[in-house]
Short mmCIF file of C-alpha atoms in Angstrom, two decimals:
data_model
loop_
_atom_site.label_atom_id
_atom_site.label_comp_id
_atom_site.label_asym_id
_atom_site.label_seq_id
_atom_site.Cartn_x
_atom_site.Cartn_y
_atom_site.Cartn_z
CA MET K 17 -17.18 35.48 -215.44
CA SER K 18 -18.18 33.74 -218.67
CA ALA K 19 -18.34 30.06 -219.33
CA ASP K 20 -15.48 30.35 -221.80
CA TYR K 21 -13.23 31.80 -219.15
CA ALA K 22 -14.27 28.98 -216.79
CA HIS K 23 -13.18 26.39 -219.34
CA LEU K 24 -9.90 28.20 -219.93
CA CYS K 25 -9.14 28.36 -216.17
CA SER K 26 -9.95 24.71 -215.79
CA SER K 27 -7.58 23.76 -218.66
CA ILE K 28 -4.77 25.95 -217.33
CA LEU K 29 -5.00 24.50 -213.77
CA GLU K 30 -5.13 20.97 -215.07
CA GLN K 31 -1.96 21.63 -217.14
CA CYS K 32 -0.13 23.21 -214.17
CA PHE K 33 -1.32 21.20 -211.16
CA GLY K 34 -3.23 18.13 -212.23
CA LYS K 35 -6.74 16.73 -211.98
CA VAL K 36 -7.43 17.09 -208.26
CA VAL K 37 -6.51 20.78 -208.09
CA GLN K 38 -8.47 21.37 -211.32
CA SER K 39 -11.60 19.73 -209.78
CA VAL K 40 -11.29 21.73 -206.54
CA ALA K 41 -10.82 24.99 -208.52
CA ASP K 42 -13.80 24.18 -210.78
CA CYS K 43 -15.92 23.65 -207.63
CA LEU K 44 -14.85 27.06 -206.32
CA PHE K 45 -15.30 28.73 -209.67
CA SER K 46 -19.00 27.84 -209.73
CA ALA K 47 -19.70 29.53 -206.37
CA THR K 48 -18.79 32.60 -204.43
CA THR K 49 -17.48 30.68 -201.38
CA ARG K 50 -17.47 27.07 -200.26
CA THR K 51 -16.53 25.28 -197.07
CA LEU K 52 -14.19 22.26 -196.97
CA SER K 53 -17.06 19.84 -196.51
CA GLN K 54 -18.93 21.27 -199.48
CA ILE K 55 -15.91 20.93 -201.70
CA VAL K 56 -15.31 17.29 -200.62
CA ASN K 57 -19.01 16.43 -201.27
CA SER K 58 -18.95 18.20 -204.66
CA THR K 59 -15.64 16.79 -205.98
CA HIS K 60 -15.90 13.25 -204.51
CA PHE K 61 -12.26 13.29 -203.58
CA SER K 62 -10.98 12.36 -200.10
CA ARG K 63 -10.72 15.08 -197.49
CA LYS K 64 -6.93 14.77 -197.48
CA GLU K 65 -6.66 15.20 -201.29
CA VAL K 66 -8.89 18.32 -201.18
CA MET K 67 -6.89 19.78 -198.30
CA LEU K 68 -3.65 19.31 -200.25
CA ALA K 69 -5.19 20.86 -203.35
CA LEU K 70 -6.33 23.86 -201.34
CA ALA K 71 -2.89 24.18 -199.78
CA VAL K 72 -1.35 24.32 -203.24
CA LEU K 73 -3.88 26.93 -204.47
CA ILE K 74 -3.33 29.03 -201.33
CA LYS K 75 0.43 28.86 -201.74
CA PHE K 76 0.15 30.16 -205.32
CA ARG K 77 -2.28 32.87 -204.11
CA LEU K 78 -5.14 31.49 -206.24
CA VAL K 79 -7.46 30.89 -203.27
CA ASN K 80 -8.50 33.16 -200.35
CA PHE K 81 -10.10 31.97 -197.10
CA GLU K 82 -11.91 33.82 -194.38
CA PRO K 83 -14.13 32.86 -191.39
CA SER K 84 -17.75 32.09 -192.18
CA LYS K 85 -20.32 34.76 -191.21
CA ASN K 86 -22.44 32.07 -189.52
CA ASN K 87 -19.55 30.25 -187.82
CA PRO K 88 -16.31 32.18 -187.12
CA PHE K 89 -14.46 28.87 -186.54
CA LEU K 90 -15.29 27.57 -189.97
CA PRO K 91 -13.29 28.81 -193.02
CA GLU K 92 -14.86 29.52 -196.36
CA TYR K 93 -12.71 29.36 -199.50
CA SER K 94 -13.00 31.51 -202.64
CA LEU K 95 -11.10 31.35 -205.97
CA ARG K 96 -9.25 34.37 -207.25
CA ARG K 97 -10.63 33.88 -210.78
CA GLU K 98 -8.81 36.82 -212.39
CA ASP K 99 -5.34 35.50 -211.32
CA VAL K 100 -5.60 32.08 -212.89
CA ILE K 101 -4.63 33.43 -216.35
CA CYS K 102 -1.41 34.82 -214.74
CA LEU K 103 -0.10 31.27 -214.80
CA LEU K 104 0.22 31.59 -218.59
CA ARG K 105 2.39 34.71 -218.26
CA TYR K 106 5.22 33.17 -216.21
CA SER K 107 7.61 33.23 -219.21
CA ARG K 108 6.87 36.94 -219.77
CA TYR K 109 7.54 37.73 -216.11
CA ILE K 110 10.88 35.94 -216.18
CA HIS K 111 11.86 37.60 -219.49
CA LEU K 112 11.07 41.08 -218.06
CA VAL K 113 13.15 40.37 -214.95
CA GLN K 114 16.04 39.06 -217.05
CA THR K 115 16.13 42.21 -219.14
CA LYS K 116 16.31 44.40 -215.97
CA TYR K 117 18.42 42.30 -213.58
CA GLY K 118 20.18 39.70 -215.71
CA ASN K 119 20.41 35.95 -215.14
CA VAL K 120 20.54 36.28 -211.34
CA GLY K 121 17.19 38.15 -211.30
CA ALA K 122 15.69 35.64 -213.76
CA SER K 123 16.79 32.76 -211.51
CA ILE K 124 15.17 34.43 -208.45
CA ALA K 125 11.91 35.06 -210.32
CA GLU K 126 11.80 31.52 -211.76
CA GLU K 127 12.26 29.92 -208.32
CA LEU K 128 9.67 32.22 -206.80
CA LEU K 129 7.18 31.43 -209.54
CA ASN K 130 7.81 27.69 -209.22
CA ALA K 131 7.35 27.84 -205.42
CA GLY K 132 4.39 30.22 -205.44
CA SER K 133 5.60 31.93 -202.30
CA GLU K 134 8.77 31.46 -200.26
CA THR K 135 10.95 32.87 -197.47
CA ALA K 136 13.90 34.97 -198.52
CA THR K 137 16.53 32.57 -197.03
CA GLY K 138 14.80 29.50 -198.50
CA LEU K 139 14.54 31.13 -201.89
CA LEU K 140 18.23 32.12 -202.01
CA LEU K 141 19.25 28.57 -200.95
CA LYS K 142 17.31 27.19 -203.94
CA CYS K 143 18.91 29.68 -206.29
CA LEU K 144 22.47 28.92 -205.02
CA SER K 145 21.95 25.17 -205.28
CA ASP K 146 20.79 25.54 -208.85
CA GLY K 147 23.24 24.34 -211.53
CA GLU K 148 23.07 27.62 -213.47
CA ASN K 149 24.87 30.77 -212.30
CA LYS K 150 27.17 28.84 -209.90
CA ALA K 151 29.81 31.49 -210.34
CA GLU K 152 27.53 34.12 -208.67
CA SER K 153 27.97 34.72 -204.96
CA ALA K 154 25.34 34.67 -202.25
CA GLU K 155 25.87 38.42 -201.81
CA THR K 156 24.98 39.05 -205.45
CA TYR K 157 21.70 37.11 -205.10
CA ARG K 158 20.91 38.93 -201.86
CA ASP K 159 21.49 42.41 -203.41
CA THR K 160 19.44 41.53 -206.51
CA PHE K 161 16.63 40.23 -204.34
CA ILE K 162 16.56 43.40 -202.26
CA LYS K 163 16.75 45.53 -205.40
CA MET K 164 13.65 43.68 -206.84
CA ILE K 165 11.79 44.39 -203.57
CA ALA K 166 12.77 48.14 -203.77
CA ASP K 167 11.47 48.25 -207.32
CA HIS K 168 8.23 46.50 -206.13
CA TYR K 169 8.63 43.39 -208.36
CA ILE K 170 8.63 41.27 -205.19
CA ILE K 171 6.12 41.83 -202.41
CA LYS K 172 5.73 40.54 -198.84
CA ILE K 173 2.67 38.45 -198.20
CA PRO K 174 0.66 39.58 -195.08
CA GLU K 175 2.01 37.96 -191.86
CA LEU K 176 0.06 35.47 -189.79
CA MET K 177 -1.48 36.97 -186.65
CA THR K 178 -0.88 34.85 -183.53
CA ASP K 179 -3.74 34.84 -181.05
CA ASN K 180 -3.26 32.54 -178.08
CA GLU K 181 -6.84 32.92 -176.87
CA SER K 182 -8.44 31.30 -179.95
CA GLU K 183 -6.09 28.65 -181.21
CA ASP K 184 -8.75 26.80 -183.21
CA ALA K 185 -10.02 29.90 -184.97
CA VAL K 186 -9.45 30.52 -188.70
CA PRO K 187 -5.95 31.98 -189.23
CA ARG K 188 -5.96 35.77 -189.79
CA PHE K 189 -3.35 37.89 -191.49
CA GLN K 190 -2.06 41.37 -190.70
CA THR K 191 -2.07 43.58 -193.76
CA ASN K 192 0.15 46.62 -193.49
CA GLU K 193 0.72 48.40 -196.83
CA CYS K 194 3.70 50.32 -195.44
CA ASP K 195 5.39 46.99 -194.76
CA PHE K 196 5.00 45.32 -198.20
CA PHE K 197 8.37 46.43 -199.57
CA VAL K 198 10.56 46.62 -196.45
CA PRO K 199 13.66 44.50 -197.26
CA PRO K 200 14.30 41.43 -195.06
CA ASN K 201 17.30 40.82 -192.86
CA ILE K 202 19.23 38.03 -194.68
CA ASP K 203 22.15 36.54 -192.73
CA LEU K 204 24.82 35.51 -195.29
CA HIS K 205 26.91 33.72 -192.63
CA LEU K 206 23.89 31.57 -191.69
CA LEU K 207 23.24 30.95 -195.36
CA ALA K 208 26.78 29.63 -195.79
CA GLN K 209 26.39 27.37 -192.74
CA ILE K 210 23.10 25.91 -194.00
CA ARG K 211 24.76 25.16 -197.37
CA LYS K 212 27.53 23.36 -195.55
CA GLY K 213 25.13 21.37 -193.43
CA GLU K 214 26.21 23.08 -190.21
CA ALA K 215 22.81 24.72 -189.55
CA THR K 216 19.15 24.30 -190.50
CA LEU K 217 16.72 26.66 -192.18
CA SER K 218 14.64 26.86 -188.98
CA LYS K 219 17.36 29.14 -187.49
CA ALA K 220 16.77 31.84 -190.13
CA LEU K 221 15.49 35.12 -188.68
CA ASP K 222 13.03 35.57 -191.62
CA GLY K 223 11.26 32.25 -191.22
CA ALA K 224 7.81 33.85 -190.73
CA ILE K 225 8.17 36.35 -193.59
CA VAL K 226 7.02 34.99 -197.00
CA TRP K 227 7.55 36.70 -200.34
CA SER K 228 5.98 36.42 -203.75
CA LEU K 229 6.01 38.15 -207.15
CA ASN K 230 3.94 41.31 -207.34
CA TYR K 231 1.84 40.68 -210.51
CA ASP K 232 0.45 44.22 -210.54
CA ARG K 233 3.96 45.66 -210.99
CA PHE K 234 4.61 43.41 -213.99
CA HIS K 235 1.22 44.21 -215.46
CA GLN K 236 1.99 47.91 -215.05
CA GLU K 237 5.12 47.38 -217.14
CA PHE K 238 3.23 45.46 -219.77
CA ARG K 239 0.56 48.16 -219.95
CA ASP K 240 3.13 50.93 -220.29
CA ASP K 241 4.96 49.00 -222.98
CA ILE K 242 1.75 48.75 -224.99
CA MET K 243 1.38 52.57 -224.86
CA ARG K 244 5.08 53.21 -225.60
CA LEU K 245 5.09 50.85 -228.63
CA ALA K 246 1.89 52.46 -229.99
CA MET K 247 3.51 55.84 -229.64
CA GLU K 248 6.77 54.68 -231.22
CA ARG K 249 4.96 53.16 -234.26
CA LYS K 250 2.94 56.31 -234.88
CA LEU K 251 5.15 59.22 -233.86
CA GLY K 252 8.67 57.83 -233.69
CA GLU K 253 11.29 56.87 -231.11
CA ASN K 254 11.84 60.34 -229.65
CA ALA K 255 8.14 60.79 -228.91
CA ALA K 256 8.01 57.36 -227.32
CA GLU K 257 11.02 58.26 -225.09
CA CYS K 258 9.34 61.54 -224.12
CA PHE K 259 6.17 59.67 -223.22
CA SER K 260 8.22 57.15 -221.15
CA PHE K 261 9.55 59.97 -219.02
CA ILE K 262 6.00 61.34 -218.62
CA LEU K 263 4.76 57.91 -217.43
CA ASN K 264 7.59 57.62 -214.88
CA LEU K 265 6.80 61.13 -213.60
CA ILE K 266 3.08 60.57 -213.07
CA TYR K 267 3.73 57.50 -210.88
CA ASN K 268 5.38 59.76 -208.32
CA THR K 269 1.99 61.31 -207.49
CA THR K 270 -0.58 58.92 -209.03
CA ASP K 271 -1.72 55.43 -208.12
CA PRO K 272 -0.58 53.28 -211.13
CA TRP K 273 -4.01 51.73 -211.33
CA GLN K 274 -6.06 54.89 -211.16
CA ARG K 275 -8.88 54.15 -213.57
CA LYS K 276 -9.64 57.23 -215.67
CA ALA K 277 -6.68 59.69 -215.74
CA SER K 278 -3.48 60.51 -213.92
CA ASN K 279 -2.80 63.49 -211.68
CA GLN K 280 -1.40 66.61 -213.40
CA ILE K 281 2.32 67.30 -214.15
CA THR K 282 3.88 70.42 -215.64
CA PHE K 283 6.07 70.98 -218.64
CA VAL K 284 8.85 72.20 -216.36
CA GLU K 285 8.84 68.90 -214.45
CA ILE K 286 8.99 66.90 -217.70
CA LYS K 287 11.83 69.08 -219.03
CA GLN K 288 13.86 68.77 -215.80
CA ALA K 289 13.42 64.99 -215.73
CA ILE K 290 14.61 64.60 -219.37
CA GLU K 291 17.61 66.93 -218.85
CA ARG K 292 18.66 64.93 -215.81
CA LYS K 293 18.30 61.41 -217.20
CA SER K 294 18.31 61.55 -221.04
CA ASN K 295 21.22 61.77 -223.49
CA ASN K 296 18.89 62.46 -226.44
CA LEU K 297 19.94 65.99 -227.58
CA GLU K 298 17.28 66.11 -230.36
CA LEU K 299 14.54 65.39 -227.76
CA MET K 300 15.84 68.15 -225.46
CA LYS K 301 16.06 70.63 -228.31
CA PHE K 302 12.50 70.06 -229.66
CA LEU K 303 10.80 68.95 -226.41
CA ASP K 304 7.93 71.43 -226.62
CA GLN K 305 7.19 70.31 -230.20
CA TYR K 306 7.18 66.62 -229.27
CA ILE K 307 4.79 67.26 -226.37
CA CYS K 308 2.51 69.27 -228.68
CA LEU K 309 2.66 66.41 -231.17
CA ILE K 310 1.67 63.84 -228.54
CA THR K 311 -1.08 66.10 -227.17
CA ASP K 312 -2.60 66.78 -230.60
CA ASP K 313 -2.44 63.10 -231.75
CA SER K 314 -5.74 61.29 -232.29
CA LEU K 315 -4.74 58.51 -229.85
CA GLY K 316 -5.37 60.95 -226.99
CA PHE K 317 -2.67 59.58 -224.66
CA LEU K 318 -1.75 63.03 -223.29
CA ARG K 319 -4.15 65.90 -222.58
CA LYS K 320 -3.37 69.52 -221.76
CA VAL K 321 -5.49 70.89 -218.83
CA GLY K 322 -3.85 74.19 -217.87
CA ASP K 323 -1.06 76.73 -218.55
CA MET K 324 0.67 76.90 -215.20
CA GLY K 325 4.33 75.87 -215.10
CA GLY K 326 4.68 76.04 -218.87
CA GLY K 327 1.56 73.89 -219.33
CA GLN K 328 -0.20 71.27 -217.23
CA TYR K 329 -0.69 67.81 -218.63
CA LEU K 330 -2.26 64.47 -217.60
CA VAL K 331 -2.19 60.98 -219.12
CA ASP K 332 -5.71 60.09 -220.22
CA MET K 333 -5.80 56.33 -219.63
CA GLU K 334 -9.48 56.08 -220.58
CA LYS K 335 -9.02 57.70 -223.96
CA ALA K 336 -5.74 55.83 -224.59
CA PHE K 337 -7.11 52.39 -224.05
CA GLU K 338 -10.36 53.15 -225.83
CA SER K 339 -8.29 54.05 -228.92
CA LEU K 340 -6.08 50.96 -228.57
CA ALA K 341 -8.94 48.52 -227.92
CA LEU K 342 -11.03 49.80 -230.85
CA ALA K 343 -7.99 49.65 -233.12
CA CYS K 344 -7.69 45.99 -232.04
CA VAL K 345 -11.36 45.44 -232.85
CA GLU K 346 -10.91 47.02 -236.28
CA SER K 347 -7.92 44.79 -236.93
CA VAL K 348 -10.03 41.70 -236.12
CA ILE K 349 -12.81 42.90 -238.44
CA THR K 350 -10.28 43.47 -241.23
CA GLU K 351 -8.91 39.98 -240.85
CA ARG K 352 -12.33 38.34 -240.79
CA PHE K 353 -14.45 40.45 -243.17
CA GLY K 354 -11.99 42.64 -245.08
CA SER K 355 -11.08 46.32 -245.22
CA LYS K 356 -14.50 47.42 -246.44
CA ALA K 357 -16.20 46.01 -243.34
CA ALA K 358 -13.61 47.85 -241.19
CA ARG K 359 -14.50 51.06 -243.07
CA ILE K 360 -18.18 50.49 -242.25
CA PHE K 361 -17.31 50.00 -238.55
CA ARG K 362 -15.29 53.22 -238.57
CA VAL K 363 -18.13 55.20 -240.20
CA ILE K 364 -20.69 53.93 -237.66
CA ARG K 365 -18.29 54.73 -234.81
CA PHE K 366 -17.72 58.28 -236.13
CA LYS K 367 -21.42 58.97 -236.81
CA LYS K 368 -22.70 57.32 -233.52
CA TYR K 369 -25.99 56.51 -235.20
CA ILE K 370 -26.60 56.01 -238.94
CA GLU K 371 -29.30 54.50 -241.23
CA GLN K 372 -28.65 51.84 -243.84
CA GLU K 373 -29.09 54.21 -246.81
CA ASP K 374 -26.76 56.84 -245.32
CA LEU K 375 -24.18 54.16 -244.36
CA GLN K 376 -23.52 53.03 -247.96
CA LYS K 377 -23.13 56.63 -249.07
CA GLU K 378 -20.74 57.59 -246.24
CA ALA K 379 -18.63 54.40 -246.65
CA MET K 380 -18.70 54.78 -250.49
CA ILE K 381 -19.54 51.11 -250.92
CA PRO K 382 -22.17 49.71 -253.33
CA ALA K 383 -25.58 49.25 -251.64
CA LYS K 384 -25.75 45.44 -251.98
CA GLU K 385 -22.23 44.92 -250.64
CA ALA K 386 -22.69 47.47 -247.81
CA LYS K 387 -25.89 45.75 -246.69
CA SER K 388 -24.22 42.36 -246.74
CA LEU K 389 -21.23 43.46 -244.74
CA ALA K 390 -23.35 45.39 -242.23
CA TYR K 391 -25.49 42.27 -241.75
CA ASN K 392 -22.38 40.11 -241.15
CA LEU K 393 -21.09 42.64 -238.58
CA PHE K 394 -24.50 42.73 -236.91
CA GLN K 395 -24.70 38.92 -236.80
CA GLU K 396 -21.27 38.70 -235.17
CA GLN K 397 -22.25 41.45 -232.66
CA PHE K 398 -19.70 43.97 -233.75
CA ILE K 399 -22.47 46.47 -234.44
CA HIS K 400 -25.97 46.77 -233.02
CA VAL K 401 -29.33 48.22 -234.17
CA LYS K 402 -31.33 50.86 -232.30
CA VAL K 403 -35.01 51.04 -233.21
CA ILE K 404 -36.85 54.39 -232.93
CA LYS K 405 -40.62 54.25 -233.39
CA LYS K 406 -42.60 57.28 -234.46
CA PRO K 407 -46.43 57.15 -234.03
CA GLY K 408 -48.63 57.74 -237.14
CA GLY K 409 -50.62 60.91 -237.86
CA GLY K 410 -53.49 61.49 -235.41
CA GLY K 411 -52.52 58.37 -233.49
CA SER K 412 -54.61 56.22 -235.87
CA GLY K 413 -52.06 55.34 -238.57
CA PRO K 414 -49.33 52.67 -238.41
CA ALA K 415 -46.22 53.49 -236.39
CA LYS K 416 -43.12 54.37 -238.43
CA ALA K 417 -39.79 52.91 -237.31
CA PHE K 418 -36.25 53.99 -237.95
CA TYR K 419 -33.49 51.41 -237.77
CA LEU K 420 -30.13 52.96 -236.85
CA PHE K 421 -26.83 51.16 -236.67
CA GLN K 422 -24.67 51.87 -233.63
CA ILE K 423 -21.64 50.53 -231.81
CA LYS K 424 -21.79 49.50 -228.17
CA GLU K 425 -18.09 49.57 -227.41
CA LYS K 426 -18.23 47.86 -224.03
CA ASP K 427 -20.42 44.99 -225.36
CA THR K 428 -18.18 44.60 -228.43
CA VAL K 429 -15.00 44.39 -226.32
CA ARG K 430 -16.66 41.93 -223.90
CA MET K 431 -17.77 39.73 -226.86
CA LEU K 432 -14.26 39.81 -228.37
CA LEU K 433 -12.73 39.01 -224.97
CA ASP K 434 -14.94 35.93 -224.65
CA ASN K 435 -13.94 34.90 -228.18
CA CYS K 436 -10.24 35.22 -227.15
CA PHE K 437 -10.82 33.02 -224.08
CA LYS K 438 -12.50 30.40 -226.26
CA SER K 439 -9.70 30.54 -228.84
CA LEU K 440 -7.01 30.29 -226.16
CA TYR K 441 -8.78 27.30 -224.57
CA ASN K 442 -8.95 25.57 -227.99
CA THR K 443 -5.27 26.34 -228.62
CA ILE K 444 -4.17 24.89 -225.30
CA ARG K 445 -6.33 21.75 -225.77
CA ARG K 446 -5.03 21.22 -229.31
CA SER K 447 -1.38 21.62 -228.18
CA ASN K 448 -1.96 19.11 -225.35
CA TYR K 449 -3.59 16.67 -227.82
CA GLU K 450 -0.54 16.93 -230.18
CA LYS K 451 1.81 16.25 -227.23
CA SER K 452 -0.17 13.26 -225.91
CA GLU K 453 -0.80 11.79 -229.39
CA HIS K 454 2.93 11.78 -230.24
CA LYS K 455 4.20 11.34 -226.69
CA GLY K 456 6.23 8.15 -227.51
CA LEU K 457 7.94 9.78 -230.50
CA ILE K 458 8.83 12.96 -228.52
CA GLU K 459 10.23 10.94 -225.58
CA LYS K 460 12.27 8.84 -228.02
CA SER K 461 13.70 11.91 -229.58
CA GLN K 462 14.62 13.41 -226.16
CA ARG K 463 16.27 10.11 -225.09
CA LEU K 464 18.24 9.99 -228.25
CA ASP K 465 19.38 13.62 -227.88
CA SER K 466 20.50 12.87 -224.35
CA ILE K 467 22.48 9.77 -225.41
CA VAL K 468 24.17 11.63 -228.28
CA GLU K 469 25.10 14.48 -225.90
CA THR K 470 26.62 11.99 -223.43
CA MET K 471 28.55 10.27 -226.16
CA LYS K 472 30.01 13.58 -227.39
CA GLU K 473 31.13 14.39 -223.87
CA ARG K 474 32.85 10.98 -223.63
CA GLY K 475 34.61 11.59 -226.98
CA GLU K 476 32.97 8.81 -229.02
CA SER K 477 33.72 8.63 -232.74
CA ASP K 478 31.46 10.42 -235.24
CA GLU K 479 30.76 7.12 -237.04
CA TYR K 480 29.44 5.52 -233.92
CA ILE K 481 27.32 8.54 -233.03
CA ALA K 482 25.92 8.57 -236.60
CA GLU K 483 24.90 4.89 -236.20
CA ILE K 484 22.99 5.75 -233.04
CA VAL K 485 21.26 8.72 -234.70
CA GLU K 486 20.21 6.52 -237.61
CA THR K 487 18.02 4.47 -235.18
CA PHE K 488 15.55 7.35 -235.58
CA THR K 489 14.07 6.49 -239.02
CA PRO K 490 13.35 9.14 -241.73
CA PRO K 491 9.51 8.71 -241.50
CA GLU K 492 9.81 9.29 -237.70
CA CYS K 493 11.97 12.41 -238.30
CA GLU K 494 9.37 13.76 -240.74
CA ILE K 495 6.47 13.23 -238.37
CA LEU K 496 8.42 14.77 -235.46
CA LYS K 497 9.30 17.78 -237.54
CA LYS K 498 5.64 18.40 -238.39
CA VAL K 499 4.52 17.90 -234.74
CA LYS K 500 7.21 20.32 -233.45
CA HIS K 501 6.14 22.89 -236.09
CA ARG K 502 2.47 22.58 -235.06
CA ILE K 503 3.29 22.90 -231.33
CA LYS K 504 5.53 25.93 -232.02
CA THR K 505 2.73 27.58 -234.04
CA LEU K 506 0.21 26.89 -231.30
CA SER K 507 2.59 28.32 -228.71
CA LYS K 508 2.95 31.55 -230.77
CA ALA K 509 -0.84 31.72 -231.03
CA GLU K 510 -1.13 31.38 -227.19
CA MET K 511 1.21 34.36 -226.73
CA THR K 512 -0.59 36.50 -229.29
CA LEU K 513 -4.01 35.71 -227.76
CA ASP K 514 -2.76 36.52 -224.28
CA ASP K 515 -1.45 39.92 -225.57
CA THR K 516 -4.93 40.63 -227.00
CA ILE K 517 -6.62 39.50 -223.76
CA PHE K 518 -4.35 41.76 -221.70
CA LEU K 519 -5.12 44.77 -223.91
CA LEU K 520 -8.88 44.20 -223.72
CA GLN K 521 -8.66 43.69 -219.91
CA MET K 522 -6.87 47.07 -219.64
CA TYR K 523 -9.78 48.60 -221.60
CA GLN K 524 -12.22 47.10 -219.10
CA HIS K 525 -10.22 48.46 -216.21
CA HIS K 526 -9.73 52.06 -217.48
CA CYS K 527 -12.89 52.56 -219.57
CA THR K 528 -15.63 50.84 -217.56
CA THR K 529 -16.75 50.55 -213.95
CA LEU K 530 -16.62 46.69 -214.05
CA PRO K 531 -14.79 45.04 -211.17
CA THR K 532 -11.36 43.87 -212.22
CA GLY K 533 -8.56 41.79 -210.76
CA ILE K 534 -6.40 44.88 -210.20
CA GLN K 535 -5.88 45.39 -206.48
CA LYS K 536 -3.29 47.05 -204.25
CA PHE K 537 -2.09 43.69 -203.22
CA LYS K 538 -2.31 40.48 -205.24
#
């Protein structure tokens, strides 16, 4: 992990949990594993504060612990570095759930994200006591919760193993993949009794079973949306709908996070799925043509590998995200250096290796300008130079060297990813600065809005309300308007940067052998 990502993680954790948790996480980030005593000595906080910080991080699944190899009774803690950035995506997770399950599902997801992890009964009690969605019954919440488990948006955390022989040993957890999505037994009668105060939460049957959001499932949706939107922009809505059915089909036989390519499906399977579930008559009529169009497209999302069953196809994840990531790189080059620089990048990518003199001819750019743009791209590490030396005649003359431009795609993406981490860190820090610098003005505005809202509910006269509003002077209004605009712009920049980071991380997962945060259970 880069230093830029370390700074970003530190800033996110400080924003979400405060200074103590940030310091503990920074200590864990700088090492593979650490014991409690090592963390206490490094952070200079009290043992109790460090233990509470670790408890918070474990509850939010940001820290793992396991027995030390040297002492099985001593736990060693490690930070899940890849998951820290997921804290920034909470709003996206809630929005996705809301589009699929409505306000009830959004309420469940929000409570689960705020709690980190929770029992089913405890979670439903929090949702039912919430002021929003009071009209919804406990049964509706239970059914939505179970539906989200069935669709793998909520996952069960491994259960604690009880071993009476070694009570002081480090707790161990039983991981059973077949058990991750088995719905819990939720007693609605007991739930009603707890709400009335006639029973306690300790009587719930699911007290030992803890649930959390399954980040991998959300990231799978985000990844598929990137591919669908790219398909829609280039080939139209019908092609995008066809590709959506293909994606849903491959997940029946393929691990969603298989790196290079999916397992094979046949044209007959695609046709049957579309006939069963789609109402798009145009897509049904010209299905073979749409599949040929997707297969022949330069993006390379779909590849034909055989003729059995009307044609065998697979989704080429490696080629798809290579195309998308390099399109993102070209877009960045266009914004920073102009369209001619992007043309140079494309020429080098197409030719693999090319000399300076040939580059200006192929790109059809004047020699001086081509040389300047190529130097700028080389300086910013978008392109690289390969030196080939040829010995002189008879071994006595000077060696002749050829300097060839090339693109190292993995290095370029890694460099751009680090730049995104740095930009996101700067954006968050600037947003926090704006909020702290104008904290008094923002709080005054919020208090005034609250007072005006209360006065309207009481039925006060418009003249009296106007007098109260006028206590906020015009200069203050102007400053507040500018601050809100800046914070809104920074917030949009955060979302855009996170989208780019996610795309580049998907490239790293599908197009390289680098270790990633994608696991069967997160």
